[in-house]
Coordinates of C-alpha atoms in Angstrom, one line a residue:
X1 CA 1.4 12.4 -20.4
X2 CA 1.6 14.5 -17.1
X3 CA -0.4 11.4 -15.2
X4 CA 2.2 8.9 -16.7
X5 CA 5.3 11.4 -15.4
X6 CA 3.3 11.5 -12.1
X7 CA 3.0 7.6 -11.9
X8 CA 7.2 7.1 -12.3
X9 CA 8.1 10.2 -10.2
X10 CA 5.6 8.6 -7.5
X11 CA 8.0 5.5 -7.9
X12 CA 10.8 8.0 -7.3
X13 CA 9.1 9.5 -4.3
X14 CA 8.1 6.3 -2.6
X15 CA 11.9 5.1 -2.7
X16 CA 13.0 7.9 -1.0
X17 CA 10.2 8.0 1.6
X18 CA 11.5 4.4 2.2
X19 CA 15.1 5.4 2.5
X20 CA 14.7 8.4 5.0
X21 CA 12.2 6.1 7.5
X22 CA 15.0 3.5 7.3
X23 CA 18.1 5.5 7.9
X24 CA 15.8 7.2 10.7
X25 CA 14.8 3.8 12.7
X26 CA 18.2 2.3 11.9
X27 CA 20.1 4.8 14.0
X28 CA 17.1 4.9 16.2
X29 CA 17.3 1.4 17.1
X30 CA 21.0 1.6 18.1
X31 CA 20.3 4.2 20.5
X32 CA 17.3 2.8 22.1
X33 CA 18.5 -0.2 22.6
X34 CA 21.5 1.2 25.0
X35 CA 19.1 3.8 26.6
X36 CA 17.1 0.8 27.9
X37 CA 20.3 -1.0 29.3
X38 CA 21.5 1.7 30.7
X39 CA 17.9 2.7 32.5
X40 CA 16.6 -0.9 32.8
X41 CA 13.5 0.4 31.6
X42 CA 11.4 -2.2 29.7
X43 CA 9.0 0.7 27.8
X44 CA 12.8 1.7 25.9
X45 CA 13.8 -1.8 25.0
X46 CA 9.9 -2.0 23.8
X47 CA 10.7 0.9 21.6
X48 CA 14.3 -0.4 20.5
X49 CA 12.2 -3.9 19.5
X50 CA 10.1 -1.6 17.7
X51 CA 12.8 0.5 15.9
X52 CA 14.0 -2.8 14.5
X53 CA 11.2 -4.2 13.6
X54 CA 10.5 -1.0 11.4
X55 CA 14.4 -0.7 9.9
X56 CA 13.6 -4.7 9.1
X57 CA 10.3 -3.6 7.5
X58 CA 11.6 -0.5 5.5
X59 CA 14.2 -3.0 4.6
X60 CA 11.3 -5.9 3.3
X61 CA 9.8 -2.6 1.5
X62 CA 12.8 -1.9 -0.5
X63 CA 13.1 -5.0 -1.5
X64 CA 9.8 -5.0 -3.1
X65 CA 9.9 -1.5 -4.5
X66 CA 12.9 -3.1 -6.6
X67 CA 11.9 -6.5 -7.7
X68 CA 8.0 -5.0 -8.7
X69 CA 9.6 -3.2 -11.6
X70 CA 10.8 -5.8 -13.5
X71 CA 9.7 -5.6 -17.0
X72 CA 7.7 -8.6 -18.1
X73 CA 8.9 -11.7 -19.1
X74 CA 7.9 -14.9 -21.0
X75 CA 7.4 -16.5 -17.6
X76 CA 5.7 -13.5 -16.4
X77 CA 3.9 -12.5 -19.1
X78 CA 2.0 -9.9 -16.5
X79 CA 5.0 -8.8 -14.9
X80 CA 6.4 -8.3 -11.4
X81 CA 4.0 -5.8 -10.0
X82 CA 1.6 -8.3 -7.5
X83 CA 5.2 -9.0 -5.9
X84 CA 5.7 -5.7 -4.2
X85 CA 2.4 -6.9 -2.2
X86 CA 4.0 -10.0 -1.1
X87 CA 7.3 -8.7 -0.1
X88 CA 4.7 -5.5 1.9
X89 CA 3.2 -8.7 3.9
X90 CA 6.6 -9.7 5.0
X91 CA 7.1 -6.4 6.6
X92 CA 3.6 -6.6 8.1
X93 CA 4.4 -9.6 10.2
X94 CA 8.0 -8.6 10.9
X95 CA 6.2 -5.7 12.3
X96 CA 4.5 -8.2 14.3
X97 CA 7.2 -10.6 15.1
X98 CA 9.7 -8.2 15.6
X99 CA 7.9 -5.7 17.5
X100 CA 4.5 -6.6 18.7
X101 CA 5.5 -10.1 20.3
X102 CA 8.4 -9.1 22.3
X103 CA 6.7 -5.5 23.5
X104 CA 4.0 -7.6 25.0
X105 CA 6.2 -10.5 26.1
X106 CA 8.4 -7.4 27.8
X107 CA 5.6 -5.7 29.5
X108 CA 4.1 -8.7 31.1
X109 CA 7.5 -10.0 32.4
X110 CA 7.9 -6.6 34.0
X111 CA 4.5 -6.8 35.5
X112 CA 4.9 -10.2 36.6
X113 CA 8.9 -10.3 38.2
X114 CA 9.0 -6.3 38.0
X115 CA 12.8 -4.3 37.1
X116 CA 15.3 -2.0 38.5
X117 CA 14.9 1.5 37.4
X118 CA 18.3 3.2 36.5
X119 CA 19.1 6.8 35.3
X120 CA 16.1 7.5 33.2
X121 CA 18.1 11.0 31.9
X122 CA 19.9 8.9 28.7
X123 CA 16.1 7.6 28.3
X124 CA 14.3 11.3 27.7
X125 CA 17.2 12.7 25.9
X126 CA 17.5 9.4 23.4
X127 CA 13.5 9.8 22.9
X128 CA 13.6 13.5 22.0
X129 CA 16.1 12.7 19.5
X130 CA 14.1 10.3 18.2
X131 CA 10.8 12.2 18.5
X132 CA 12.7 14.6 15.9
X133 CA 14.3 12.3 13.5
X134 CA 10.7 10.2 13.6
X135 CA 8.7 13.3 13.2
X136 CA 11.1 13.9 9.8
X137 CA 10.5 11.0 8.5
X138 CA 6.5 11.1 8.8
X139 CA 6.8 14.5 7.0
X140 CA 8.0 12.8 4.1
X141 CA 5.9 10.1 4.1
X142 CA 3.0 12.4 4.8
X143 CA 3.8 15.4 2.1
X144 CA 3.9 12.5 -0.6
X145 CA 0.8 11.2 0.7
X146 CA -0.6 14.8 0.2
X147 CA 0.4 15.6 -2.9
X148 CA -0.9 11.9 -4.5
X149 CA -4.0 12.6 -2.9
X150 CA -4.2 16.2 -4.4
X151 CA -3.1 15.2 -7.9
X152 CA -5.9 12.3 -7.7
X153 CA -8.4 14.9 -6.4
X154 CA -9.5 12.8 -3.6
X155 CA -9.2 13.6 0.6
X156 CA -6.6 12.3 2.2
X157 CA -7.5 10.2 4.3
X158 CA -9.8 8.1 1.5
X159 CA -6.5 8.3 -0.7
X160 CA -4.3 6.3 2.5
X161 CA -7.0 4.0 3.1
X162 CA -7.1 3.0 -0.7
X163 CA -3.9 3.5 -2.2
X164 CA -2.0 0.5 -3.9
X165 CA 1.0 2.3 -2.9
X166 CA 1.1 0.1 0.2
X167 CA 4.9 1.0 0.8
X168 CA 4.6 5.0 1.3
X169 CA 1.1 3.7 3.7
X170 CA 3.7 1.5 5.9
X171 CA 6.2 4.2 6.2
X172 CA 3.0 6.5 7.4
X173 CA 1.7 4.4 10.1
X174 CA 4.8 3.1 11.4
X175 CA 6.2 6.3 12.0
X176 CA 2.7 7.5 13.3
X177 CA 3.1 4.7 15.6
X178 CA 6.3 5.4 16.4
X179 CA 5.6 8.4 17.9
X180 CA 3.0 7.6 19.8
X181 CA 5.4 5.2 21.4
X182 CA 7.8 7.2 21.6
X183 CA 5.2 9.4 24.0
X184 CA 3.8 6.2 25.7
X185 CA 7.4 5.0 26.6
X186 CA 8.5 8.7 27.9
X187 CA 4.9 8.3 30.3
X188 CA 6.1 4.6 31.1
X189 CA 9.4 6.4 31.9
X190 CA 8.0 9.3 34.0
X191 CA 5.3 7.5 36.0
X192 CA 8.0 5.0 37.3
X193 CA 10.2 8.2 38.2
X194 CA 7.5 9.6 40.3
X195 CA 5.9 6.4 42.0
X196 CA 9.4 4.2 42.0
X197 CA 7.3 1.5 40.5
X198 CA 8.0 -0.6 37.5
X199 CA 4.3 -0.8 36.7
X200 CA 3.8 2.1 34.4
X201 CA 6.4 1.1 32.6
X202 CA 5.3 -2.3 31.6
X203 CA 1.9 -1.2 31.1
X204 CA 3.5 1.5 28.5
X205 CA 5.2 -2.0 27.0
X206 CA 2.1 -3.5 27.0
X207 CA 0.9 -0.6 24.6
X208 CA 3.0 -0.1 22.4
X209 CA 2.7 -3.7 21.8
X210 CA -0.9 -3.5 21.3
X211 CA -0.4 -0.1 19.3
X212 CA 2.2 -2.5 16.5
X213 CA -0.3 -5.2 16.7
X214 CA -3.0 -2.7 14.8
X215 CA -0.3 -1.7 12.3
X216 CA 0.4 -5.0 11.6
X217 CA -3.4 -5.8 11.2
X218 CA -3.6 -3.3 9.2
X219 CA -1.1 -3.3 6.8
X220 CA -1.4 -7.1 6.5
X221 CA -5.0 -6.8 5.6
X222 CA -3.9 -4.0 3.0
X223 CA -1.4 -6.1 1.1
X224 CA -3.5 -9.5 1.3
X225 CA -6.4 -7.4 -0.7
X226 CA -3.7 -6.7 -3.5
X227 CA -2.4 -9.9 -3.5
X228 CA -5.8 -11.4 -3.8
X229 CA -7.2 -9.2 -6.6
X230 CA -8.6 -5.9 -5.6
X231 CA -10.4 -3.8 -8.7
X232 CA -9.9 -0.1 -9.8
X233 CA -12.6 2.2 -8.0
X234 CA -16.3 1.8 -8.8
X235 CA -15.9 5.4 -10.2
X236 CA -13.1 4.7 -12.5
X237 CA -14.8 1.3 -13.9
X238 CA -17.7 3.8 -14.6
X239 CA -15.5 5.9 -17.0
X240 CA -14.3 3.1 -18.2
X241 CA -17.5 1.6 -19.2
X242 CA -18.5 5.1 -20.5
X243 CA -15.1 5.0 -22.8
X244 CA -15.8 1.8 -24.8
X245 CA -19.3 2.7 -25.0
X246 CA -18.0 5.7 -26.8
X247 CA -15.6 3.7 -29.5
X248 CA -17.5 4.1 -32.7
X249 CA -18.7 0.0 -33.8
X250 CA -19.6 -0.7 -29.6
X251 CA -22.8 -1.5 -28.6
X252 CA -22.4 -2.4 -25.1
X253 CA -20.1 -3.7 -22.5
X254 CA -21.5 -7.0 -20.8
X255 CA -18.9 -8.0 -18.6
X256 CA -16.4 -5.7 -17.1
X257 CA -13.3 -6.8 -14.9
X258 CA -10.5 -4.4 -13.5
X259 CA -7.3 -5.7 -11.8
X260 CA -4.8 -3.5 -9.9
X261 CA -1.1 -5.3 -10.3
X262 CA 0.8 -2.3 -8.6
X263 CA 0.7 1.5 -7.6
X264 CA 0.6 2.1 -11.0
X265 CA -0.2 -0.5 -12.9
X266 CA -3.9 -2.1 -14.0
X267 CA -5.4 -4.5 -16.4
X268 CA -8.9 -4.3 -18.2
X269 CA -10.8 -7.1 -19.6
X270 CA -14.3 -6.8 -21.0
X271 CA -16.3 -9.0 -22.6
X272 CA -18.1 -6.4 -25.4
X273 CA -21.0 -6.3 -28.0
X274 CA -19.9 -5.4 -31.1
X275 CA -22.3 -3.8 -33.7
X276 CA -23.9 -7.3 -35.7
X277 CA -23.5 -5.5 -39.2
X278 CA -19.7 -4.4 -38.4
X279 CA -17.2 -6.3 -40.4
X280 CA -14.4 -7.9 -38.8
X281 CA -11.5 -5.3 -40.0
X282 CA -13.8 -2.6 -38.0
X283 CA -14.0 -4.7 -34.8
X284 CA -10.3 -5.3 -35.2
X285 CA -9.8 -1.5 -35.7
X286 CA -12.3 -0.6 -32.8
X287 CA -11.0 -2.6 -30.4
X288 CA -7.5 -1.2 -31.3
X289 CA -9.3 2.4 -30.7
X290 CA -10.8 1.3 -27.6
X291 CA -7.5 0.0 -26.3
X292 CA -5.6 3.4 -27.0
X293 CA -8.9 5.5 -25.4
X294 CA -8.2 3.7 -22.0
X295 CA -4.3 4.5 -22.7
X296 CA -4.6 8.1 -22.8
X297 CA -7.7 8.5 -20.2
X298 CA -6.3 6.3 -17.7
X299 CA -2.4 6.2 -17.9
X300 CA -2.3 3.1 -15.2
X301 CA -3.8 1.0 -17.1
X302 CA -0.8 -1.3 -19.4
X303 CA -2.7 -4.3 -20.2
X304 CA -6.3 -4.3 -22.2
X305 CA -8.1 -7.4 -23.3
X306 CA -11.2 -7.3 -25.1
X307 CA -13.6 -10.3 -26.0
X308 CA -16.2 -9.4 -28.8
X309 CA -19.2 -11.4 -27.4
X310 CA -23.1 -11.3 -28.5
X311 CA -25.5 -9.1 -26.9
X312 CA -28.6 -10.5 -25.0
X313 CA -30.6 -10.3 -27.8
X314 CA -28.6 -11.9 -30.4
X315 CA -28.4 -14.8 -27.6
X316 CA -31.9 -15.1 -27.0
X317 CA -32.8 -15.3 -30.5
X318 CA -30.2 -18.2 -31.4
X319 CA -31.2 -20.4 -28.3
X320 CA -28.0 -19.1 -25.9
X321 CA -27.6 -18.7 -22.7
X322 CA -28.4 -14.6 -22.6
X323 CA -25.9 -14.4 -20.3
X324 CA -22.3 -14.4 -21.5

């Protein structure tokens, strides 16, 4: 019951992660955008692209936070939960349209024709403001990230590598990477101060182009695993083996696959050997037992499908293929 309240409050938590990093880059975006025309420098319209590109993305994220919790329906028998992944690709390559292609497009056309560097002083005060409001937001995302990694008793970093919560994983390395360009466009900034030269500048462009390409990578690579069909942990099939094993009537489990459909939300099918000699109400009750085992052991998992199928040796014996 606790693991089940921690699942829906997790929804809860993930929603308002997403909210905070979008109000954040929203306002952000506004005043990057008229630091860099006001300084000329390219490094701060880099950083406006990239505030966008993240408001767009926390927008995208939203967006599938909502329509993934649509109950199932008889033309989605499975429910909605695959289409938070989809909607979390979308904001991968707006990350990459928005703010990877035109950092890099920026740097190199201020490397190639160079820029006029105004007052810079509307540029440092615009990025401390946003070094705060960033730095805010990444708490959030980062104290949820804690806490889900705590209650699932595994380190923190294996938990944001793995987690199916891709949305609270975006907000994390987007505002990581926000604040490391934040810093790269205050050196672009600097550097052009002291040498009058436009060149730091668009090499900090350049990088903080480079720096949203990896986030897009790897937030794109995150949500295509979903999408394609990623299983529970090795650990947690283990258990579940260990569970049907366990049902009174089960002999064995001979074919086991997992499916995660959504930060909370998994489907088990086996293919099982039932005891030859048990009758067809005790199947019927075991598989009921089996089904309510997994319910209560592992709250994530909504959908259970079992398939009573002969063992090896009943195969072997009647001339069948031993393998089901």
């Amino acid at each position: 019951m606790a693991d089940t309240e921690h699942a829906r409050n997790g929804g809860g938590d993930s929603t308002f992660t997403v909210l905070v990093a979008a109000f954040a880059n929203l306002g952000i975006a506004v005043a990057k955008a008229v630091a860099g025309v006001i300084s000329g420098s390219s490094a701060m319209l880099s950083e406006a692209a990239h505030s966008v590109a993240d408001t767009v993305t926390e927008v995208l994220l939203l967006t599938s936070l909502k329509r993934s919790v649509r109950p199932a329906d008889e033309d989605h028998p499975l429910g909605h939960g695959p289409e938070r992944y989809l909607w979390a690709l979308l904001a991968a390559v707006a990350t990459f349209v928005g703010g990877a292609v035109f950092s890099l497009y920026d740097g190199i056309h201020t490397l190639t024709h160079g820029e006029d560097l105004g007052d810079p002083l509307v540029s440092y005060i615009v990025l401390a403001v946003a070094f705060v409001l960033e730095g805010y937001s990444l708490r959030t995302g980062l104290r949820q990230v804690r806490d889900e990694a705590a209650h699932h008793r595994v380190s923190f970093g294996r938990y944001l590598r793995r987690t199916p919560d891709t949305a609270v994983k975006a907000v994390v390395m987007e505002d990581s990477a926000a604040l490391a360009g934040l810093l790269l466009a205050a050196g672009g900034l600097l550097g052009g101060q002291l040498t009058g030269s436009g060149v730091w500048d668009g090499v900090a462009s350049l990088c903080i182009g480079a720096l949203l390409l990896y986030v897009a990578w790897v937030l794109g690579r995150s949500n295509v695993e979903f999408l394609v069909g990623r299983p529970l942990p090795r650990t947690v099939r283990d258990r579940i083996r260990a569970e049907l094993v366990a049902v009174e009537h089960i002999e064995a489990v001979l074919e086991l696959t997992t499916l995660v459909q959504g930060p909370s939300e998994a489907l088990v099918a086996a293919k099982v050997d039932f005891r030859d000699v048990s009758t067809a109400a005790q199947i019927e009750w075991a598989c009921e037992q089996a089904e309510q085992r997994l319910r209560e052991e592992f709250p994530n998992v909504r959908r259970v499908y079992l398939d009573p199928t002969p063992g090896f040796a009943q195969r072997r014996s009647e001339g069948l293929n031993p393998w089901p």
